[in-house]
Amino acid sequence: MGSEARKRVCLVACGSFNPITNMHLRLFELARDTLQRTGRYEVVQGIISPVNDGYKKQGLIPSKHRVEMCKLAAASSDWIRVDEWEANYDGWQRTALVMRYMEKAVAENSAKESPDVPAPAVRLLCGGDLLESFATPGLWSSEDIEELVGHFGLAVITRAGSNPQQFIYQSDVLSKHQNNIALATEWITNEISATKIRRSLRRQESVRYLIPDSVLEYIKKNKLYQD
């Protein structure tokens, strides 16, 4: 199937990125491979959207630093970029609203750059833990889950040994839209997490090769994650 017949897709990852790690970037690569391997999609862009400071998660450093670190990390990619809208908004926004903004922004940019080509569809890139969080009472509204899965679709990166198919089967809304959920398994076990990175930084332990060198230099320069 030629690329002209494939549906163009833009992957959007929302999260704290506190700090961004090599694994965050790896998720984009895995999702792109999985979608393009089907022969039905062409992934043309990836967007990193750091969460707003209003999220008030414990240990969350100011968004100005998280945005800058994401930009430094994405500089090595020719298809992933950072969008500051969510981080700069006046308060925390639900993921569904962020995705609505991304859909509109991507469509507007596409109309300017390639007016004769259909705008890419935006799809939420996430880990298996987010998928399973849909079952947590009170965490997500049923309307938002329906919109995220049914309208936008998901690209879910899961770990070897997990069973996302069973979780999808057990959920009525996920089962209804299972054809809009692309599952990619990370077979190369990698336990890099921002939480562990922050802990190592507090203990003045090396995190080299776990995060991009440019991000590490930024952390040192600005004396981040010291307490």
Coordinates of N, CA and C in Angstrom, one line a residue:
M1 N 0.8 -1.2 0.0 CA 0.0 0.0 0.0 C 0.9 1.2 0.0
G2 N 0.7 2.2 -0.9 CA 1.5 3.3 -1.0 C 1.2 4.3 0.1
S3 N 2.2 5.2 0.3 CA 2.0 6.2 1.4 C 0.8 7.1 1.2
E4 N 0.5 7.3 -0.2 CA -0.6 8.2 -0.5 C -2.0 7.6 0.0
A5 N -2.0 6.4 0.2 CA -3.3 5.7 0.6 C -3.3 5.6 2.2
R6 N -2.3 5.9 2.8 CA -2.2 5.7 4.3 C -2.8 7.0 5.0
K7 N -3.4 6.7 6.2 CA -3.9 7.8 7.0 C -2.8 8.5 7.7
R8 N -2.6 9.8 7.6 CA -1.5 10.5 8.2 C -1.9 10.7 9.7
V9 N -0.9 10.5 10.6 CA -1.2 10.6 12.0 C -0.1 11.4 12.7
C10 N -0.6 12.2 13.7 CA 0.3 12.9 14.6 C 0.1 12.3 16.0
L11 N 1.2 11.9 16.6 CA 1.2 11.3 17.9 C 1.4 12.4 19.0
V12 N 0.6 12.4 20.0 CA 0.7 13.4 21.1 C 0.9 12.7 22.4
A13 N 1.9 13.1 23.1 CA 2.2 12.5 24.4 C 2.0 13.6 25.5
C14 N 1.1 13.4 26.4 CA 0.9 14.4 27.5 C 1.5 13.8 28.8
G15 N 2.1 14.6 29.6 CA 2.7 14.1 30.8 C 3.5 15.1 31.6
S16 N 4.0 14.7 32.7 CA 4.8 15.6 33.5 C 6.2 15.9 32.9
F17 N 6.8 14.9 32.3 CA 8.2 15.0 31.8 C 9.1 15.7 32.8
N18 N 9.2 15.0 34.0 CA 9.8 15.6 35.1 C 10.9 14.8 35.7
P19 N 12.1 14.6 35.0 CA 12.4 15.3 33.7 C 12.0 14.3 32.6
I20 N 12.2 14.7 31.3 CA 12.1 13.9 30.2 C 13.2 12.9 30.2
T21 N 13.0 11.7 29.8 CA 14.0 10.6 29.7 C 14.1 10.1 28.3
N22 N 15.2 9.3 28.1 CA 15.3 8.6 26.8 C 14.2 7.7 26.5
M23 N 13.6 7.1 27.6 CA 12.4 6.2 27.4 C 11.2 7.0 26.8
H24 N 11.0 8.2 27.2 CA 9.9 9.0 26.7 C 10.0 9.1 25.2
L25 N 11.2 9.4 24.7 CA 11.5 9.5 23.3 C 11.3 8.2 22.6
R26 N 11.7 7.1 23.3 CA 11.6 5.8 22.7 C 10.2 5.4 22.5
L27 N 9.3 5.9 23.3 CA 7.8 5.6 23.1 C 7.4 6.0 21.8
F28 N 7.8 7.2 21.4 CA 7.4 7.7 20.1 C 7.9 6.8 18.9
E29 N 9.1 6.4 19.0 CA 9.6 5.5 18.0 C 8.9 4.2 17.9
L30 N 8.6 3.6 19.1 CA 7.9 2.3 19.1 C 6.5 2.4 18.5
A31 N 5.8 3.5 18.9 CA 4.4 3.7 18.4 C 4.4 4.0 16.9
R32 N 5.4 4.7 16.4 CA 5.5 5.0 15.0 C 5.7 3.7 14.2
D33 N 6.6 2.9 14.7 CA 6.9 1.6 14.0 C 5.6 0.7 14.0
T34 N 4.9 0.6 15.1 CA 3.7 -0.2 15.2 C 2.6 0.2 14.3
L35 N 2.4 1.5 14.2 CA 1.3 2.0 13.4 C 1.7 1.9 11.9
Q36 N 2.9 2.2 11.5 CA 3.3 2.1 10.1 C 3.4 0.7 9.6
R37 N 3.7 -0.2 10.5 CA 3.8 -1.6 10.2 C 2.5 -2.2 9.7
T38 N 1.4 -1.6 10.1 CA 0.1 -2.1 9.6 C -0.1 -1.8 8.2
G39 N 0.6 -0.8 7.6 CA 0.4 -0.4 6.2 C -0.7 0.6 6.1
R40 N -1.4 0.9 7.2 CA -2.6 1.8 7.1 C -2.3 3.2 7.5
Y41 N -1.2 3.4 8.2 CA -0.9 4.8 8.7 C 0.5 5.2 8.3
E42 N 0.6 6.6 8.3 CA 1.9 7.2 8.1 C 2.1 8.2 9.2
V43 N 3.0 8.0 10.1 CA 3.1 8.9 11.3 C 4.0 10.0 10.8
V44 N 3.5 11.2 10.8 CA 4.2 12.4 10.2 C 4.8 13.4 11.3
Q45 N 4.3 13.2 12.5 CA 4.7 14.2 13.5 C 4.5 13.6 14.9
G46 N 5.3 14.0 15.8 CA 5.1 13.7 17.2 C 5.2 14.9 18.1
I47 N 4.3 15.0 19.0 CA 4.2 16.3 19.9 C 4.3 15.9 21.3
I48 N 5.2 16.6 22.0 CA 5.4 16.4 23.5 C 4.6 17.6 24.1
S49 N 3.7 17.3 25.0 CA 2.9 18.4 25.7 C 3.1 18.3 27.2
P50 N 4.0 19.0 27.8 CA 4.3 19.0 29.2 C 3.0 19.5 30.0
V51 N 2.7 18.9 31.1 CA 1.5 19.3 31.9 C 1.7 20.6 32.5
N52 N 0.6 21.3 32.8 CA 0.6 22.6 33.4 C 1.0 22.5 34.9
D53 N 1.6 23.6 35.4 CA 2.0 23.6 36.8 C 0.7 23.4 37.8
G54 N -0.4 23.7 37.3 CA -1.6 23.6 38.0 C -2.0 22.1 38.4
Y55 N -1.3 21.2 37.8 CA -1.5 19.8 38.1 C -1.1 19.5 39.5
K56 N -0.2 20.3 40.0 CA 0.2 20.2 41.4 C 0.6 18.8 41.9
K57 N 1.3 18.1 41.1 CA 1.8 16.8 41.5 C 3.1 17.0 42.4
Q58 N 3.2 16.2 43.4 CA 4.3 16.3 44.3 C 5.6 16.2 43.6
G59 N 6.5 17.2 43.8 CA 7.8 17.2 43.2 C 7.9 17.7 41.8
L60 N 6.7 18.3 41.3 CA 6.7 18.8 39.9 C 7.4 20.2 39.9
I61 N 8.5 20.3 39.1 CA 9.2 21.5 39.0 C 8.5 22.4 38.0
P62 N 8.7 23.7 38.0 CA 8.1 24.7 37.1 C 8.1 24.3 35.7
S63 N 7.1 24.5 35.0 CA 6.9 24.1 33.6 C 8.0 24.8 32.7
K64 N 8.5 26.0 33.0 CA 9.5 26.6 32.2 C 10.7 25.7 32.1
H65 N 11.1 25.0 33.1 CA 12.2 24.1 33.1 C 11.9 22.8 32.3
R66 N 10.7 22.3 32.6 CA 10.3 21.0 31.9 C 10.1 21.2 30.4
V67 N 9.6 22.3 30.0 CA 9.4 22.6 28.6 C 10.8 22.8 27.9
E68 N 11.7 23.5 28.6 CA 13.1 23.7 28.0 C 13.8 22.3 27.9
M69 N 13.7 21.5 28.9 CA 14.3 20.2 28.8 C 13.7 19.3 27.7
C70 N 12.4 19.4 27.5 CA 11.8 18.6 26.4 C 12.3 19.1 25.1
K71 N 12.5 20.5 25.0 CA 13.0 21.0 23.7 C 14.4 20.5 23.4
L72 N 15.2 20.5 24.5 CA 16.6 20.0 24.3 C 16.6 18.5 23.9
A73 N 15.7 17.7 24.5 CA 15.6 16.3 24.2 C 15.1 16.1 22.8
A74 N 14.2 16.9 22.3 CA 13.6 16.7 21.0 C 14.4 17.2 19.9
A75 N 15.4 18.0 20.2 CA 16.3 18.6 19.2 C 17.0 17.5 18.4
S76 N 17.2 16.3 18.9 CA 17.8 15.3 18.2 C 16.9 14.5 17.2
S77 N 15.6 14.9 17.2 CA 14.6 14.2 16.4 C 14.2 15.1 15.2
D78 N 14.0 14.5 14.1 CA 13.5 15.3 12.9 C 12.0 15.2 12.7
W79 N 11.3 14.6 13.7 CA 9.8 14.6 13.6 C 9.1 14.8 14.9
I80 N 9.8 14.9 16.0 CA 9.2 15.2 17.3 C 9.4 16.6 17.7
R81 N 8.4 17.3 18.2 CA 8.6 18.7 18.7 C 7.8 18.8 20.0
V82 N 8.0 20.0 20.6 CA 7.3 20.3 21.9 C 6.3 21.4 21.6
D83 N 5.1 21.2 22.2 CA 4.0 22.2 22.2 C 3.8 22.8 23.6
E84 N 3.9 24.1 23.7 CA 3.9 24.7 25.0 C 2.5 25.2 25.5
W85 N 1.4 24.9 24.7 CA 0.1 25.4 25.0 C -0.4 25.0 26.3
E86 N -0.3 23.7 26.6 CA -0.8 23.1 27.8 C 0.0 23.7 29.0
A87 N 1.3 23.7 28.9 CA 2.1 24.2 30.0 C 1.9 25.6 30.3
N88 N 1.6 26.5 29.3 CA 1.4 27.9 29.5 C 0.0 28.3 29.7
Y89 N -1.0 27.4 29.6 CA -2.4 27.7 29.8 C -2.6 28.2 31.3
D90 N -3.7 28.9 31.5 CA -4.0 29.5 32.8 C -4.7 28.4 33.7
G91 N -3.9 27.4 34.1 CA -4.5 26.3 34.9 C -4.4 25.0 34.2
W92 N -4.6 24.0 35.0 CA -4.5 22.6 34.5 C -5.7 22.3 33.6
Q93 N -5.5 21.5 32.5 CA -6.5 21.1 31.6 C -6.6 19.6 31.5
R94 N -7.9 19.1 31.3 CA -8.1 17.7 31.1 C -7.5 17.3 29.8
T95 N -7.0 16.0 29.8 CA -6.3 15.5 28.6 C -7.2 15.6 27.3
A96 N -8.5 15.4 27.5 CA -9.4 15.5 26.3 C -9.4 16.9 25.7
L97 N -9.3 17.9 26.6 CA -9.3 19.3 26.1 C -8.0 19.6 25.4
V98 N -6.9 19.1 26.0 CA -5.6 19.3 25.3 C -5.6 18.6 23.9
M99 N -6.2 17.5 23.8 CA -6.3 16.8 22.5 C -7.1 17.6 21.5
R100 N -8.2 18.2 22.0 CA -9.0 19.0 21.1 C -8.2 20.2 20.6
Y101 N -7.4 20.8 21.4 CA -6.6 21.9 21.0 C -5.6 21.4 19.9
M102 N -4.9 20.3 20.2 CA -3.9 19.7 19.3 C -4.5 19.4 18.0
E103 N -5.7 18.9 18.0 CA -6.4 18.5 16.7 C -6.6 19.8 15.9
K104 N -7.0 20.9 16.5 CA -7.3 22.1 15.8 C -6.0 22.7 15.3
A105 N -5.0 22.8 16.2 CA -3.7 23.4 15.8 C -3.0 22.6 14.7
V106 N -3.0 21.3 14.8 CA -2.4 20.5 13.7 C -3.1 20.7 12.4
A107 N -4.5 20.8 12.4 CA -5.2 21.0 11.2 C -4.9 22.3 10.6
E108 N -4.8 23.4 11.5 CA -4.5 24.7 11.0 C -3.1 24.8 10.3
N109 N -2.1 24.2 11.0 CA -0.8 24.1 10.4 C -0.7 23.4 9.1
S110 N -1.5 22.3 9.1 CA -1.5 21.4 7.9 C -2.1 22.2 6.7
A111 N -3.2 23.0 7.0 CA -3.8 23.7 5.9 C -2.9 24.8 5.3
K112 N -2.0 25.3 6.2 CA -1.1 26.4 5.7 C 0.1 25.7 4.9
E113 N 0.6 24.6 5.4 CA 1.7 24.0 4.8 C 1.4 23.1 3.6
S114 N 0.3 22.3 3.7 CA -0.1 21.4 2.7 C -1.6 21.5 2.5
P115 N -2.1 22.6 1.9 CA -3.6 22.8 1.7 C -4.3 21.7 0.9
D116 N -3.6 21.0 0.1 CA -4.2 19.9 -0.8 C -4.2 18.6 -0.1
V117 N -3.6 18.5 1.1 CA -3.5 17.2 1.7 C -4.3 17.1 3.0
P118 N -5.0 16.1 3.2 CA -5.8 16.0 4.5 C -5.0 16.2 5.7
A119 N -5.5 16.9 6.7 CA -4.8 17.1 7.9 C -4.5 15.8 8.7
P120 N -3.4 15.6 9.3 CA -3.1 14.4 10.1 C -4.2 14.2 11.2
A121 N -4.5 13.0 11.5 CA -5.3 12.7 12.7 C -4.4 12.7 13.9
V122 N -4.9 13.3 15.0 CA -4.1 13.2 16.3 C -4.5 12.0 17.1
R123 N -3.5 11.3 17.6 CA -3.7 10.1 18.4 C -2.9 10.2 19.7
L124 N -3.5 9.9 20.8 CA -2.8 10.0 22.1 C -1.8 8.8 22.3
L125 N -0.6 9.2 22.6 CA 0.5 8.2 22.9 C 0.6 8.1 24.4
C126 N 0.5 6.9 24.9 CA 0.6 6.7 26.3 C 1.1 5.3 26.7
G127 N 1.4 5.1 28.0 CA 1.8 3.8 28.5 C 0.6 3.0 28.9
G128 N 0.9 1.7 29.2 CA -0.2 0.8 29.6 C -0.8 1.3 30.9
D129 N -0.1 2.0 31.8 CA -0.6 2.4 33.0 C -1.7 3.4 32.9
L130 N -1.6 4.3 31.8 CA -2.7 5.2 31.6 C -4.0 4.5 31.1
L131 N -3.8 3.5 30.3 CA -4.9 2.7 29.8 C -5.7 2.1 31.0
E132 N -4.9 1.5 31.9 CA -5.5 0.8 33.1 C -6.1 1.8 34.1
S133 N -5.6 3.1 34.0 CA -6.2 4.1 35.0 C -7.6 4.5 34.6
F134 N -8.0 4.1 33.4 CA -9.4 4.4 33.0 C -10.4 3.7 33.9
A135 N -9.9 2.6 34.6 CA -10.8 1.9 35.5 C -10.8 2.4 36.9
T136 N -10.0 3.4 37.2 CA -9.9 4.0 38.5 C -11.1 4.9 38.8
P137 N -12.0 4.6 39.8 CA -13.2 5.4 40.0 C -12.9 6.8 40.2
G138 N -13.6 7.7 39.5 CA -13.5 9.1 39.7 C -12.3 9.8 39.1
L139 N -11.4 9.1 38.5 CA -10.2 9.6 37.9 C -10.5 10.2 36.5
W140 N -11.3 9.5 35.7 CA -11.7 10.0 34.4 C -13.2 10.0 34.2
S141 N -13.7 11.0 33.5 CA -15.2 11.0 33.2 C -15.4 10.0 32.0
S142 N -16.6 9.4 32.0 CA -16.9 8.5 31.0 C -16.9 9.2 29.6
E143 N -17.3 10.5 29.6 CA -17.3 11.2 28.4 C -15.9 11.4 27.8
D144 N -14.9 11.7 28.7 CA -13.6 11.9 28.3 C -13.0 10.6 27.7
I145 N -13.2 9.5 28.4 CA -12.7 8.2 27.9 C -13.3 7.9 26.5
E146 N -14.5 8.2 26.4 CA -15.2 7.9 25.1 C -14.6 8.8 24.0
E147 N -14.3 10.0 24.3 CA -13.7 10.9 23.3 C -12.2 10.5 23.0
L148 N -11.5 10.3 24.1 CA -10.1 9.9 23.9 C -9.9 8.7 23.0
V149 N -10.7 7.7 23.4 CA -10.5 6.4 22.7 C -11.3 6.3 21.4
G150 N -12.6 6.8 21.4 CA -13.4 6.7 20.3 C -13.1 7.7 19.2
H151 N -12.8 8.9 19.5 CA -12.6 9.9 18.5 C -11.1 10.0 18.1
F152 N -10.3 10.2 19.1 CA -8.8 10.4 18.9 C -8.1 9.1 18.6
G153 N -8.3 8.1 19.5 CA -7.6 6.8 19.4 C -6.4 6.9 20.2
L154 N -5.9 5.7 20.6 CA -4.7 5.5 21.4 C -3.6 4.7 20.8
A155 N -2.4 5.1 21.1 CA -1.2 4.3 20.8 C -0.6 3.9 22.1
V156 N -0.7 2.7 22.5 CA -0.4 2.3 23.9 C 0.9 1.4 23.9
I157 N 1.9 1.9 24.6 CA 3.1 1.1 24.8 C 3.0 0.3 26.0
T158 N 3.1 -1.0 25.9 CA 3.0 -1.9 27.1 C 4.3 -2.7 27.3
R159 N 4.4 -3.2 28.5 CA 5.6 -3.9 28.8 C 5.4 -5.4 28.6
A160 N 6.5 -6.1 28.3 CA 6.5 -7.5 28.1 C 5.9 -8.2 29.4
G161 N 5.0 -9.1 29.2 CA 4.4 -9.7 30.4 C 3.1 -9.2 30.8
S162 N 2.8 -8.0 30.4 CA 1.5 -7.4 30.7 C 0.4 -7.9 29.8
N163 N -0.9 -7.7 30.1 CA -1.9 -8.2 29.3 C -3.0 -7.2 29.0
P164 N -2.7 -6.2 28.2 CA -3.6 -5.1 27.9 C -4.9 -5.6 27.2
Q165 N -4.7 -6.7 26.4 CA -5.9 -7.2 25.7 C -7.0 -7.6 26.7
Q166 N -6.6 -8.2 27.8 CA -7.6 -8.6 28.8 C -8.2 -7.4 29.4
F167 N -7.5 -6.4 29.7 CA -8.0 -5.2 30.2 C -9.0 -4.5 29.3
I168 N -8.7 -4.5 28.0 CA -9.6 -4.0 27.0 C -10.9 -4.8 26.9
Y169 N -10.7 -6.1 27.0 CA -11.9 -7.0 27.0 C -12.8 -6.7 28.1
Q170 N -12.2 -6.5 29.3 CA -13.0 -6.3 30.5 C -13.7 -4.9 30.6
S171 N -13.3 -4.0 29.7 CA -13.9 -2.7 29.7 C -14.9 -2.5 28.5
D172 N -16.1 -2.2 28.7 CA -17.1 -2.0 27.7 C -16.7 -1.0 26.6
V173 N -16.3 0.2 27.1 CA -15.9 1.3 26.2 C -14.7 1.0 25.4
L174 N -13.7 0.4 26.1 CA -12.4 0.1 25.4 C -12.7 -1.0 24.4
S175 N -13.5 -2.0 24.7 CA -13.8 -3.1 23.8 C -14.6 -2.6 22.6
K176 N -15.5 -1.6 22.8 CA -16.2 -1.1 21.7 C -15.3 -0.4 20.7
H177 N -14.2 0.2 21.2 CA -13.3 1.0 20.3 C -12.0 0.3 20.2
Q178 N -11.9 -1.0 20.3 CA -10.6 -1.7 20.3 C -9.9 -1.5 19.0
N179 N -10.6 -1.3 17.9 CA -9.9 -1.1 16.6 C -9.2 0.2 16.5
N180 N -9.5 1.1 17.5 CA -8.9 2.4 17.6 C -7.8 2.5 18.6
I181 N -7.4 1.3 19.1 CA -6.3 1.2 20.1 C -5.2 0.4 19.5
A182 N -4.0 1.0 19.2 CA -2.9 0.4 18.7 C -2.0 0.0 19.9
L183 N -1.7 -1.3 20.0 CA -0.8 -1.8 21.1 C 0.6 -2.1 20.6
A184 N 1.6 -1.6 21.3 CA 3.0 -1.9 21.0 C 3.7 -2.3 22.2
T185 N 4.4 -3.4 22.1 CA 5.1 -4.0 23.3 C 6.5 -3.7 23.2
E186 N 7.1 -3.2 24.3 CA 8.5 -2.9 24.4 C 9.2 -4.2 24.9
W187 N 9.7 -4.9 24.0 CA 10.4 -6.2 24.3 C 11.7 -6.0 25.0
I188 N 12.4 -4.9 24.7 CA 13.6 -4.6 25.3 C 13.4 -4.0 26.7
T189 N 13.5 -4.8 27.7 CA 13.1 -4.3 29.1 C 13.9 -3.1 29.4
N190 N 13.1 -2.0 29.8 CA 13.8 -0.8 30.2 C 12.9 -0.2 31.3
E191 N 13.5 -0.1 32.5 CA 12.8 0.4 33.7 C 13.1 1.9 34.0
I192 N 13.6 2.6 33.0 CA 13.8 4.1 33.2 C 12.5 4.7 33.6
S193 N 12.5 5.5 34.7 CA 11.4 6.3 35.1 C 11.9 7.6 35.6
A194 N 11.0 8.6 35.4 CA 11.4 10.0 35.9 C 11.5 10.0 37.4
T195 N 10.7 9.2 38.1 CA 10.8 9.1 39.6 C 12.2 8.6 40.0
K196 N 12.6 7.5 39.4 CA 14.0 7.0 39.7 C 15.1 8.0 39.4
I197 N 14.9 8.7 38.3 CA 15.9 9.7 37.8 C 16.0 10.8 38.9
R198 N 14.8 11.2 39.4 CA 14.8 12.3 40.4 C 15.5 11.8 41.7
R199 N 15.2 10.6 42.0 CA 15.8 10.0 43.3 C 17.3 9.9 43.1
S200 N 17.8 9.5 42.0 CA 19.3 9.4 41.8 C 19.9 10.8 41.8
L201 N 19.2 11.8 41.2 CA 19.8 13.1 41.2 C 19.8 13.7 42.6
R202 N 18.8 13.4 43.4 CA 18.9 13.9 44.8 C 20.0 13.3 45.6
R203 N 20.4 12.0 45.3 CA 21.4 11.3 45.9 C 22.8 11.6 45.3
Q204 N 22.8 12.4 44.3 CA 24.0 12.8 43.5 C 24.6 11.6 42.9
E205 N 23.8 10.7 42.4 CA 24.2 9.5 41.6 C 24.1 9.8 40.1
S206 N 24.9 9.1 39.3 CA 24.9 9.4 37.9 C 23.6 8.9 37.2
V207 N 23.1 9.7 36.3 CA 22.0 9.3 35.5 C 22.4 9.5 34.0
R208 N 23.7 9.5 33.7 CA 24.1 9.6 32.4 C 23.7 8.4 31.6
Y209 N 23.3 8.6 30.3 CA 22.8 7.6 29.4 C 21.3 7.2 29.7
L210 N 20.8 7.8 30.7 CA 19.3 7.5 31.0 C 18.5 8.7 30.5
I211 N 19.1 9.9 30.5 CA 18.5 11.0 29.9 C 19.4 11.7 28.9
P212 N 18.9 12.4 28.0 CA 19.8 13.1 27.0 C 20.9 13.9 27.7
D213 N 22.1 13.9 27.2 CA 23.2 14.7 27.7 C 22.8 16.2 27.9
S214 N 22.1 16.7 26.9 CA 21.7 18.1 26.9 C 20.8 18.4 28.1
V215 N 19.9 17.5 28.4 CA 19.0 17.6 29.5 C 19.8 17.5 30.9
L216 N 20.7 16.6 30.9 CA 21.5 16.5 32.1 C 22.3 17.8 32.4
E217 N 22.9 18.4 31.4 CA 23.6 19.6 31.5 C 22.7 20.7 32.0
Y218 N 21.5 20.7 31.5 CA 20.5 21.8 31.9 C 20.2 21.6 33.4
I219 N 20.0 20.4 33.8 CA 19.7 20.1 35.2 C 20.8 20.6 36.1
K220 N 22.0 20.3 35.7 CA 23.2 20.7 36.5 C 23.3 22.2 36.6
K221 N 23.1 22.8 35.4 CA 23.3 24.3 35.3 C 22.3 25.0 36.2
N222 N 21.0 24.5 36.2 CA 20.0 25.1 37.0 C 19.7 24.6 38.4
K223 N 20.6 23.6 38.7 CA 20.5 23.0 40.1 C 19.1 22.5 40.4
L224 N 18.6 21.7 39.5 CA 17.3 21.1 39.6 C 17.4 19.8 40.4
Y225 N 16.3 19.4 41.0 CA 16.1 18.1 41.6 C 17.2 17.8 42.7
Q226 N 17.5 18.8 43.5 CA 18.5 18.7 44.5 C 17.9 18.3 45.8
D227 N 16.6 18.6 46.0 CA 16.0 18.2 47.3 C 14.5 17.8 47.1

